[in-house]
CSV table of C-alpha atoms and ligand atoms in Angstrom, one decimal:
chain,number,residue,atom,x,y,z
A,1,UNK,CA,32.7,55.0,154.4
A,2,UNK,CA,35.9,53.5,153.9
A,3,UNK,CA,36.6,52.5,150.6
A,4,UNK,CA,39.6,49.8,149.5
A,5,UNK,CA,40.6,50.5,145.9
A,6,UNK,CA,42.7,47.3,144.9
A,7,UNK,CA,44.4,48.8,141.4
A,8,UNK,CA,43.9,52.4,143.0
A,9,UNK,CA,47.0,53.8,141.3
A,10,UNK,CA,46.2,52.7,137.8
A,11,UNK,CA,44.4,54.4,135.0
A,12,UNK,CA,40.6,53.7,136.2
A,13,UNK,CA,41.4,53.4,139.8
A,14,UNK,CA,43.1,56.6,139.9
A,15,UNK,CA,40.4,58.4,138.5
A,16,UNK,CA,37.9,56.6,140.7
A,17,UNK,CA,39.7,57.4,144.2
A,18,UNK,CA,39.2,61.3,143.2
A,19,UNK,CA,35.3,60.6,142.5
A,20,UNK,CA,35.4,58.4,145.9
A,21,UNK,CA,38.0,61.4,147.9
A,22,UNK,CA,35.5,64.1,146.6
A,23,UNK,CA,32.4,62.5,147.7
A,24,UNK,CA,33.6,62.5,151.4
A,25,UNK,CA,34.9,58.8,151.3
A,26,UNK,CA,38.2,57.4,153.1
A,27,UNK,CA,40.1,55.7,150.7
A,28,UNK,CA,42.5,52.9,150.8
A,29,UNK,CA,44.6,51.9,147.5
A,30,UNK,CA,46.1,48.7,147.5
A,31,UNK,CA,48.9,48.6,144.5
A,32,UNK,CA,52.0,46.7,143.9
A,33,UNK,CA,53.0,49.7,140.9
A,34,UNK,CA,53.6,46.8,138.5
A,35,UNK,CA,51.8,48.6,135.8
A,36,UNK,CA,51.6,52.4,137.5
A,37,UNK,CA,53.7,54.9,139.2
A,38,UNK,CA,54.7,55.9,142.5
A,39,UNK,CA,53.8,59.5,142.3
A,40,UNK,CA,49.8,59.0,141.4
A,41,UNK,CA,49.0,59.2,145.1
A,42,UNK,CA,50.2,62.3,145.6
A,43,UNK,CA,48.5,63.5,142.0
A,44,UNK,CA,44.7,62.0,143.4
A,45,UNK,CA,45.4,64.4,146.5
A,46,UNK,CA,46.2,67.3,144.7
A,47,UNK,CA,43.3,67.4,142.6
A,48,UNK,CA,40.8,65.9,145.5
A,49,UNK,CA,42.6,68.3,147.8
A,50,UNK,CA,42.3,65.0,150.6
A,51,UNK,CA,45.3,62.2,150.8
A,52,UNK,CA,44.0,58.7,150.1
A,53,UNK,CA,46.0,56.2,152.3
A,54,UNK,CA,48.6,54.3,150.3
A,55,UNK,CA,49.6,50.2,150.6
A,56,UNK,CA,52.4,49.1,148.8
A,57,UNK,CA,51.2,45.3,148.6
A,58,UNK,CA,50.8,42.6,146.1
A,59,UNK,CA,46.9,41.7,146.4
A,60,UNK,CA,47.4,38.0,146.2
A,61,UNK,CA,49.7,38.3,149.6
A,62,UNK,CA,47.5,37.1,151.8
A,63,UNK,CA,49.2,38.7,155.3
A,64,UNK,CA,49.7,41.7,153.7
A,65,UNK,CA,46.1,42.4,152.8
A,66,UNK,CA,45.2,41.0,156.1
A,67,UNK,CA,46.7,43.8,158.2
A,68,UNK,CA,45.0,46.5,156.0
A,69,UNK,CA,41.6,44.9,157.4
A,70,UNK,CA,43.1,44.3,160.6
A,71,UNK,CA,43.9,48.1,160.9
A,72,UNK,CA,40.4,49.7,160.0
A,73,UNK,CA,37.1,48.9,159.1
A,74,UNK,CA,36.4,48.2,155.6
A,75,UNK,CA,32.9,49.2,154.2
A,76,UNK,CA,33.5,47.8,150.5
A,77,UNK,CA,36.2,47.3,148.3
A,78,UNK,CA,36.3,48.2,144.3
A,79,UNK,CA,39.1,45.8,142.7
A,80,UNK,CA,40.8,47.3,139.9
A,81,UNK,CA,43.9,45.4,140.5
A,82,UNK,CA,44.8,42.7,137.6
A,83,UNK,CA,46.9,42.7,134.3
A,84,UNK,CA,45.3,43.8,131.3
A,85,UNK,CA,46.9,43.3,127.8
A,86,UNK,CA,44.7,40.8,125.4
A,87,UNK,CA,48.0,40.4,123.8
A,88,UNK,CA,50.4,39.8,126.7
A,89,UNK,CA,47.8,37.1,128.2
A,90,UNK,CA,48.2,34.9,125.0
A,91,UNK,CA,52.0,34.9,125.4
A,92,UNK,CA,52.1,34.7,128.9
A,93,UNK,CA,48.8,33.3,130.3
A,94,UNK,CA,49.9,32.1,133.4
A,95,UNK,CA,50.9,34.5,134.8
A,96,UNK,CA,47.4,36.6,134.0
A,97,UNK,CA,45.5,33.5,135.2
A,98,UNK,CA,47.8,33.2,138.5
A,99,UNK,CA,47.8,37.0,138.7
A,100,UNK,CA,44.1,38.0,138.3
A,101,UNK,CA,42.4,34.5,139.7
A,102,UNK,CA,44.4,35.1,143.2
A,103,UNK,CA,44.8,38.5,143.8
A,104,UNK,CA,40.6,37.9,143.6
A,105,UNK,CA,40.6,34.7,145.3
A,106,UNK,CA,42.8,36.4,148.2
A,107,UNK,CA,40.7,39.3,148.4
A,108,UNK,CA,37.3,37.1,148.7
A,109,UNK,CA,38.8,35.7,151.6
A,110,UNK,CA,40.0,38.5,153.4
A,111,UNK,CA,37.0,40.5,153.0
A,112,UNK,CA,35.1,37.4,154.3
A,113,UNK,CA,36.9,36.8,157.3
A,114,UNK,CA,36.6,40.4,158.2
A,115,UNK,CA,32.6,40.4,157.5
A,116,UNK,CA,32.6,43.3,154.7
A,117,UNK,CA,29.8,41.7,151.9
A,118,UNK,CA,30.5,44.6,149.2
A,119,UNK,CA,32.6,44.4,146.0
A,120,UNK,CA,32.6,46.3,142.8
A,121,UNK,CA,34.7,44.1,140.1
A,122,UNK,CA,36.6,45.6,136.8
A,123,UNK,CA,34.6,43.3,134.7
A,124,UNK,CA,34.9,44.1,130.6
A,125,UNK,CA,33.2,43.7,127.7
A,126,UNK,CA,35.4,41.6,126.8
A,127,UNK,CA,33.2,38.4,128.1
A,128,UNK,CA,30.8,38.6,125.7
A,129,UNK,CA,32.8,37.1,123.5
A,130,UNK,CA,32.6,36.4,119.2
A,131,UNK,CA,29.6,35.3,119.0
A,132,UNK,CA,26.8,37.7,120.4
A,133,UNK,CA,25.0,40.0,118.5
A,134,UNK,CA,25.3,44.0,119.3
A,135,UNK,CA,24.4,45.8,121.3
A,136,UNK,CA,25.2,43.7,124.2
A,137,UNK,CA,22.6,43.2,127.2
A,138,UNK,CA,24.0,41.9,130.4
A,139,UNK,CA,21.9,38.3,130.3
A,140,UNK,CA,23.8,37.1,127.6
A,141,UNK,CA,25.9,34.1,127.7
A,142,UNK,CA,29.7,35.0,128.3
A,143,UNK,CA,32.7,33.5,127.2
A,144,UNK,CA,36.1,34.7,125.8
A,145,UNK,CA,38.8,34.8,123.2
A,146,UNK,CA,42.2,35.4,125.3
A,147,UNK,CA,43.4,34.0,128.2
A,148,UNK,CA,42.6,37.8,129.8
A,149,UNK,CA,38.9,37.5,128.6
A,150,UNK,CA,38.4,34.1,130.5
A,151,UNK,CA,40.0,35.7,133.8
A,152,UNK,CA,37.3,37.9,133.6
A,153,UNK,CA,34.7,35.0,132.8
A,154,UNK,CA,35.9,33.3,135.6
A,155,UNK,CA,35.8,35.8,137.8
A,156,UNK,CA,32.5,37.3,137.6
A,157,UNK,CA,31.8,32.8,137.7
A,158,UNK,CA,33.4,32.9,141.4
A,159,UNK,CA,31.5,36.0,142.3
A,160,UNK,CA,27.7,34.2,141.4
A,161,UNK,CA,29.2,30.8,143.4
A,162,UNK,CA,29.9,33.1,146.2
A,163,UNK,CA,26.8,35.2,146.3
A,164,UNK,CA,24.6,32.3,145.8
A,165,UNK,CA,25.9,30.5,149.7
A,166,UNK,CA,26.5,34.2,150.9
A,167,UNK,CA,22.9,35.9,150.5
A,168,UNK,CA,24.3,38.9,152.5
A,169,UNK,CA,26.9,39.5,149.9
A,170,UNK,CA,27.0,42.1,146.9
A,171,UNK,CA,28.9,42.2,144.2
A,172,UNK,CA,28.7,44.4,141.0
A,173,UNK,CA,30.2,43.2,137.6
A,174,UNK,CA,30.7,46.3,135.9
A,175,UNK,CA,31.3,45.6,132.1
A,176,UNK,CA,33.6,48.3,130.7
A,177,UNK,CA,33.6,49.4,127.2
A,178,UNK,CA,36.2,51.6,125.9
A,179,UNK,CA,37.4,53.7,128.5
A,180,UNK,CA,39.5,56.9,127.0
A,181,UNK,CA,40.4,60.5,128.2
A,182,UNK,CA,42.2,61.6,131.0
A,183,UNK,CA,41.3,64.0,134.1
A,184,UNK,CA,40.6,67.3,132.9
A,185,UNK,CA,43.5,68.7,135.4
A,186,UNK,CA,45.8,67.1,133.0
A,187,UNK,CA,47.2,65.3,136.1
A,188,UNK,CA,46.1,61.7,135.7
A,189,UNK,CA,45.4,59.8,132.6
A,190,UNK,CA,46.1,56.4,130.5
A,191,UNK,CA,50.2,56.6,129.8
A,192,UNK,CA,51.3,52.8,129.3
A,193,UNK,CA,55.1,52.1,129.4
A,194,UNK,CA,56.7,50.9,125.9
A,195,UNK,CA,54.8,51.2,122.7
A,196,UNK,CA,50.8,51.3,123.1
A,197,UNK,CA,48.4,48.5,122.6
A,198,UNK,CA,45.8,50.2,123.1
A,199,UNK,CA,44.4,53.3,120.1
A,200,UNK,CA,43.7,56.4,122.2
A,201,UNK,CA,47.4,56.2,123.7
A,202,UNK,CA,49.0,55.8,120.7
A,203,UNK,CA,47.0,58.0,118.5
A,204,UNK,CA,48.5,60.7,121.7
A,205,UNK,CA,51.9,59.7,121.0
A,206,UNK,CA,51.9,59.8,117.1
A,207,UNK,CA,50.0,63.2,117.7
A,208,UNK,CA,52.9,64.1,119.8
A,209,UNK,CA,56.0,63.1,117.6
A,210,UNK,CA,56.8,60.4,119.5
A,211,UNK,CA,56.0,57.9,117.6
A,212,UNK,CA,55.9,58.6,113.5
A,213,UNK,CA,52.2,57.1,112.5
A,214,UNK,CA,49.0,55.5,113.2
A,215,UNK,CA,48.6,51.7,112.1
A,216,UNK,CA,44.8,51.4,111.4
A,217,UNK,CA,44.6,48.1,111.7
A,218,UNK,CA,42.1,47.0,109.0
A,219,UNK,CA,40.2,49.0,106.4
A,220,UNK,CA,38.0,46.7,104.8
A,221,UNK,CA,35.7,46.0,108.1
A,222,UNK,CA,31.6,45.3,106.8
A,223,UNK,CA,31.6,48.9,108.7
A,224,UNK,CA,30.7,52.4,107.4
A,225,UNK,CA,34.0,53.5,106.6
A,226,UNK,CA,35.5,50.2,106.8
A,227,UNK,CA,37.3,50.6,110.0
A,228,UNK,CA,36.2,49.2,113.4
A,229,UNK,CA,33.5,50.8,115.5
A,230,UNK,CA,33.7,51.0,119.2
A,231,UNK,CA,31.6,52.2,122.5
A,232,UNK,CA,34.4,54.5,123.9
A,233,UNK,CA,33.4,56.2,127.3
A,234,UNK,CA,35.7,59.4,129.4
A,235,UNK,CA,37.4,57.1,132.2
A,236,UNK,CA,35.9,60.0,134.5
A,237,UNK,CA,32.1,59.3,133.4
A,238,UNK,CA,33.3,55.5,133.8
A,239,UNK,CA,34.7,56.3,137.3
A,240,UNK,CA,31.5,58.1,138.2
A,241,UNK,CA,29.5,54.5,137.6
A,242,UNK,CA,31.6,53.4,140.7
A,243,UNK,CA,30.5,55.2,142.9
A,244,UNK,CA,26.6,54.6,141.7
A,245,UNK,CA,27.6,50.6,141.9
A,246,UNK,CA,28.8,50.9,145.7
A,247,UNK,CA,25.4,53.2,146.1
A,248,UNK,CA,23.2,50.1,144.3
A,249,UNK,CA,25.4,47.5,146.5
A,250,UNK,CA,23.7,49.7,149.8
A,251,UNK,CA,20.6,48.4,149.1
A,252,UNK,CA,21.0,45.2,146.6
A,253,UNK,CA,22.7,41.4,147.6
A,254,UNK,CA,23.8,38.7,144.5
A,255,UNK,CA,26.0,39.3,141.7
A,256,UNK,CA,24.9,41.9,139.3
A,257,UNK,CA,26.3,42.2,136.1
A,258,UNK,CA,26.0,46.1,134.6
A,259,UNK,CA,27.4,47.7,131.2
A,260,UNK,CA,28.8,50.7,131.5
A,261,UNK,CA,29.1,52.2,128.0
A,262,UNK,CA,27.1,55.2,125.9
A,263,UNK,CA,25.3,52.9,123.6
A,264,UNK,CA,26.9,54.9,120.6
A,265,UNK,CA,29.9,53.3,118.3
A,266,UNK,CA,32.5,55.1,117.1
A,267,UNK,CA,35.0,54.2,113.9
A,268,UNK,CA,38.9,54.6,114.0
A,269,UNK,CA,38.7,56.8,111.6
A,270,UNK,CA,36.3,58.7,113.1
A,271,UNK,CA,38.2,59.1,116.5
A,272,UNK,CA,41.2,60.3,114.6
A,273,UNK,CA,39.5,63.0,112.9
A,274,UNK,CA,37.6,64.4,116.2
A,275,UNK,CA,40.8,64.3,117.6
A,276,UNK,CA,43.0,65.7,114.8
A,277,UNK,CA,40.1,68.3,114.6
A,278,UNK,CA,39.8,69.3,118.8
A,279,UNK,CA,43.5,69.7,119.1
A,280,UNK,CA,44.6,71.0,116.0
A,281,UNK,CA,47.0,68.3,115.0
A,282,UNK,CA,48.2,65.9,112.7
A,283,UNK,CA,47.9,62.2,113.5
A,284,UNK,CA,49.4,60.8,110.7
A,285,UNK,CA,48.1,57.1,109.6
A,286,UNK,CA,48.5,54.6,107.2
A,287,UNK,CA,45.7,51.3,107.1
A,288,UNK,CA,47.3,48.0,107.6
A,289,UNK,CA,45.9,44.6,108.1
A,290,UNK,CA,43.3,43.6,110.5
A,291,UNK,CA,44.1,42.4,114.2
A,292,UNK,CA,43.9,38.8,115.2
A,293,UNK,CA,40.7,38.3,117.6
A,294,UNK,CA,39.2,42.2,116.6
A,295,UNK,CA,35.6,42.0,116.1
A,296,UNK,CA,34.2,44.6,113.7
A,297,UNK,CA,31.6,46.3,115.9
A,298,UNK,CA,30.7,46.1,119.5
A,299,UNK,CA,29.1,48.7,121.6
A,300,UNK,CA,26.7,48.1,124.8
A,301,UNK,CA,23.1,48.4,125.3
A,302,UNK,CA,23.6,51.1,128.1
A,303,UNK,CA,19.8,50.9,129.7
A,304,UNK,CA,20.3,48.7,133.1
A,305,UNK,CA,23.4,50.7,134.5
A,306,UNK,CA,20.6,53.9,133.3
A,307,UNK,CA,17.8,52.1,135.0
A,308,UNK,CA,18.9,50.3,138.2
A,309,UNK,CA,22.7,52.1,139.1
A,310,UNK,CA,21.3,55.5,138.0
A,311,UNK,CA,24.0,56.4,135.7
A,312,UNK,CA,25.0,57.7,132.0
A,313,UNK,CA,27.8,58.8,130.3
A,314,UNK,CA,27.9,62.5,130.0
A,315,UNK,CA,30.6,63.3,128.5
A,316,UNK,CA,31.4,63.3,124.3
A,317,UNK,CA,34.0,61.8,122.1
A,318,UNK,CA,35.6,65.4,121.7
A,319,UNK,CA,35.6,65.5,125.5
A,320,UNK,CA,38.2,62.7,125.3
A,321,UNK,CA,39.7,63.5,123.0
A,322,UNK,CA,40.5,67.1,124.6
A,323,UNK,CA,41.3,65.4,128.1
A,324,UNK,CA,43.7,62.9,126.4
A,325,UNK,CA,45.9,65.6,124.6
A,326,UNK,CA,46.3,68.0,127.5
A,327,UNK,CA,47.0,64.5,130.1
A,328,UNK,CA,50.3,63.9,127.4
A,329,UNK,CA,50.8,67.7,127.5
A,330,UNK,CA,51.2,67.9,130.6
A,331,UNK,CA,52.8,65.0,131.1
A,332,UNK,CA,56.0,66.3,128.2
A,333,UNK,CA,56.0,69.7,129.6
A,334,UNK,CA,56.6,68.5,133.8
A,335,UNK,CA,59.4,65.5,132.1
B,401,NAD,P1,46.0,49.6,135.0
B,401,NAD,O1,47.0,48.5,134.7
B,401,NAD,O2,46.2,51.0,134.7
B,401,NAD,O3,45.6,49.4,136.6
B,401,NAD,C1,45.7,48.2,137.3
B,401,NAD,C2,46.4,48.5,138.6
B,401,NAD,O4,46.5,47.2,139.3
B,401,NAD,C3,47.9,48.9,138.3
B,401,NAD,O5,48.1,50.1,139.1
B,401,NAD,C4,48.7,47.8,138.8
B,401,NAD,O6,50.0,48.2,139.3
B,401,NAD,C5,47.8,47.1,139.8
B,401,NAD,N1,48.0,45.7,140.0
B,401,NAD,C6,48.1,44.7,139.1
B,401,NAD,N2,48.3,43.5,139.6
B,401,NAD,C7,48.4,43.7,141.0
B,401,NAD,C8,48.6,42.9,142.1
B,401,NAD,N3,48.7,41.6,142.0
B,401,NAD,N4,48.6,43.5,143.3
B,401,NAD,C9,48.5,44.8,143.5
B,401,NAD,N5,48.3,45.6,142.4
B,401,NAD,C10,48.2,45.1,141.2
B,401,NAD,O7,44.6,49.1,134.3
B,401,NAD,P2,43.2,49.9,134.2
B,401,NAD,O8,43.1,50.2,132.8
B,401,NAD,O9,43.1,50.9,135.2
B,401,NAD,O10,42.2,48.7,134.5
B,401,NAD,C11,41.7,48.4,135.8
B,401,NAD,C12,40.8,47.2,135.7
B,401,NAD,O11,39.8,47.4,134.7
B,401,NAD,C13,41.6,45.9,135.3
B,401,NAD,O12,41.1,44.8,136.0
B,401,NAD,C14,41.3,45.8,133.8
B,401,NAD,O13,41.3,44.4,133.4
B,401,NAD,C15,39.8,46.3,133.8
B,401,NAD,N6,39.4,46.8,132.5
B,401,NAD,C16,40.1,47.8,131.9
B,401,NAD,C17,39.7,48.2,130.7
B,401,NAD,C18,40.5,49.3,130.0
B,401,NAD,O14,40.2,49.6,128.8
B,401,NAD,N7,41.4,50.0,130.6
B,401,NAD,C19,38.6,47.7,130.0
B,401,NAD,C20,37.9,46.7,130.7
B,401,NAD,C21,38.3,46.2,131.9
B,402,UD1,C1,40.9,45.8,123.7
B,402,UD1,C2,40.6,44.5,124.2
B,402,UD1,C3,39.6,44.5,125.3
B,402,UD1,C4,40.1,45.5,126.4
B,402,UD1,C5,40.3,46.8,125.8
B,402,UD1,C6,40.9,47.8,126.8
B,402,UD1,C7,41.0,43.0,122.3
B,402,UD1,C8,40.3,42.1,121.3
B,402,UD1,N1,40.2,43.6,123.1
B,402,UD1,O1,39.7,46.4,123.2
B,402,UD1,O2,39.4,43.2,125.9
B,402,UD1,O3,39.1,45.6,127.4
B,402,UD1,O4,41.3,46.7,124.8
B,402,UD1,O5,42.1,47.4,127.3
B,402,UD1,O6,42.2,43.2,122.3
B,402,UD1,N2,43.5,50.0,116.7
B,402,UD1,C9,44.2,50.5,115.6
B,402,UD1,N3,45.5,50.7,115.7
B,402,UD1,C10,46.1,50.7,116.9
B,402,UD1,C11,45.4,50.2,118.1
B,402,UD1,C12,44.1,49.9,117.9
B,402,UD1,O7,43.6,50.5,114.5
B,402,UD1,O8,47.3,50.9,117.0
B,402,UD1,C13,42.0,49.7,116.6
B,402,UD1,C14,41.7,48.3,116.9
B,402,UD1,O9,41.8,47.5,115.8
B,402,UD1,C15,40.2,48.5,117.4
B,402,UD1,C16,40.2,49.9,118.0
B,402,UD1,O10,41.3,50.6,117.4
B,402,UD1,O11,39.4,48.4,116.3
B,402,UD1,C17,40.2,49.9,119.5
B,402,UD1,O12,41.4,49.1,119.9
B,402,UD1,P1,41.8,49.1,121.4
B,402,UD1,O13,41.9,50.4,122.0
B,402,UD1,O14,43.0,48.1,121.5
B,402,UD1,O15,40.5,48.4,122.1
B,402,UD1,P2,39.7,47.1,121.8
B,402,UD1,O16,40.5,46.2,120.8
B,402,UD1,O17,38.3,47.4,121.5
């Protein structure tokens, strides 16, 4: 099989083309290194001990993705590619919609001109919105709070028009929770540029001196210690579920939407202390005020991606924790 990983070089991506590499697969990345470096390649193929092709391209170029079908046959593509920060989209939503609506758009029609009918889509939690109640189940009604949420509303919208004229075609929504952690080889992991948005990264850095505390942001959350609870996942148990979603889209057609989460919620607090207590350091931390558009509590209902893709998470929150701090290791010790 030969896989095209749009969004191979970033943090999920990378971790999946190892998964796909040590499986047996071909794989193709497709990356313009907007948000990822140059050198990830070369890290996958270390720790897969197999090279996965490399195209420098923007998705949404339409020739350039072109001759990547052109030159081989495609079996299924898993499209990572897209911005990502709930923040950034609000100030700049534009550019996400532009960015994330035609580097899909492009892709739909590329793969459909070349006859491949399988796609796995970086789908998030994100698109159940405010108002559900927890834990979320896939048939609920989706909607969104940024201008990043609605790309992915819209997307996984395109994906049912499609499938509904194209009763050949597959594609899986996968609904990430959390994703944290970093390969266990210390070699690939989640290291944004500029100041994190994002808790596990900047938990690493305060952890690491690099930054001087922790904002908590809220303490008086209807929660059990007051601070918000989350459905964090390793990024290698999440990378896992992609290759069980391109098994599924074998033998399935339509668009299928899938959580991909552990079912259990965790607190800030809480993941500070596991990880203060697995690495035996100080994260610092002082509770500020809440963050615009944070919900208290969400975590998935994790039983169709048990039932129908065959997968669970396996690994635990000290796991992450673990992988996180030896990814930044390793990362201060090679700078
Ligand atoms: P990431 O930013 O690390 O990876 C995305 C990759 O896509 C980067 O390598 C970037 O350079 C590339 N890219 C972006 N636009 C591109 C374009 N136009 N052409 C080519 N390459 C492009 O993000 P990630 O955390 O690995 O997330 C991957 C996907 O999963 C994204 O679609 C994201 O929205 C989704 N997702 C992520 C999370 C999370 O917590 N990380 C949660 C839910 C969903
Ligand atoms: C956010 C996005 C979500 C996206 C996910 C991964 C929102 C509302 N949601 O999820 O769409 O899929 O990132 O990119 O933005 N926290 C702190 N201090 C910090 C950072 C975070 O206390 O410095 C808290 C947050 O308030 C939250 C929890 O940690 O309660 C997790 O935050 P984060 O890692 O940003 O993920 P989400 O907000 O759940």
């Amino acid at each position: 099989m030969t896989i095209l990983v749009t969004g191979g070089a970033g943090y999920i991506g990378s971790h999946t083309c190892v998964e796909l590499l040590q499986k047996g697969c071909e794989v193709v990345i497709a990356d313009n290194f907007s948000n990822s470096s140059r050198d990830v390649p070369a890290r996958i193929a270390r720790i897969a001990g197999k090279q996965p092709q490399v195209c420098e391209l923007d998705v949404a170029d339409c020739q350039a993705l072109e001759q990547i079908f052109a030159a081989q046959h495609i079996d299924a593509v898993i499209h990572f590619a897209g911005l990502k920060a709930v923040g950034e989209s609000c100030q700049i939503p534009l550019r996400y919609y532009r960015n994330n609506l035609d580097t899909t758009l492009t892709l739909l029609e590329t793969m459909e001109r070349h006859g491949c009918a399988k796609l796995v889509f970086s789908s998030s939690a994100t698109v159940y919105g405010p108002k559900n109640e927890i834990p979320y189940v896939e048939g609920m009604d989706t909607s969104a709070t940024s201008p990043y949420g609605w790309t992915k509303v819209m997307i996984e919208q395109i994906l049912r028009d499609y499938c509904a004229v194209n009763p050949d075609f597959s594609a899986v929504l996968l609904r990430y929770f959390n994703p944290i952690g970093a390969h266990e080889s210390g070699l690939l992991g989640d290291d944004p540029n500029g100041i994190p948005n994002n808790l596990m990264p900047y938990i690493v850095r305060v952890a690491a001196g690099r930054l001087p505390n922790l904002t908590v942001f809220g303490g008086d959350y209807p929660t059990r210690d007051g601070t918000c609870l989350r459905d964090y996942l390793h990024v290698v148990d999440l990378a896992k579920g992609h290759l069980c979603a391109l098994d599924y889209a074998q033998t399935h057609t339509g668009a299928e939407a899938f959580n991909l989460g552990t079912g259990d919620s965790v607190s800030v607090l809480e993941l500070v202390r596991s990880f203060q207590r697995v690495n035996g350091v100080s994260v610092p931390y002082v509770i500020g005020g809440r963050r615009d558009g944070d919900l208290a509590e969400f975590y998935a209902n994790p039983a169709r991606a048990r039932d129908e893709l065959h997968w669970t998470a396996e690994k635990s929150v000290d796991d992450m924790c673990r992988d996180a701090w030896h990814f930044i290791q390793t990362r201060l010790s090679e700078a």
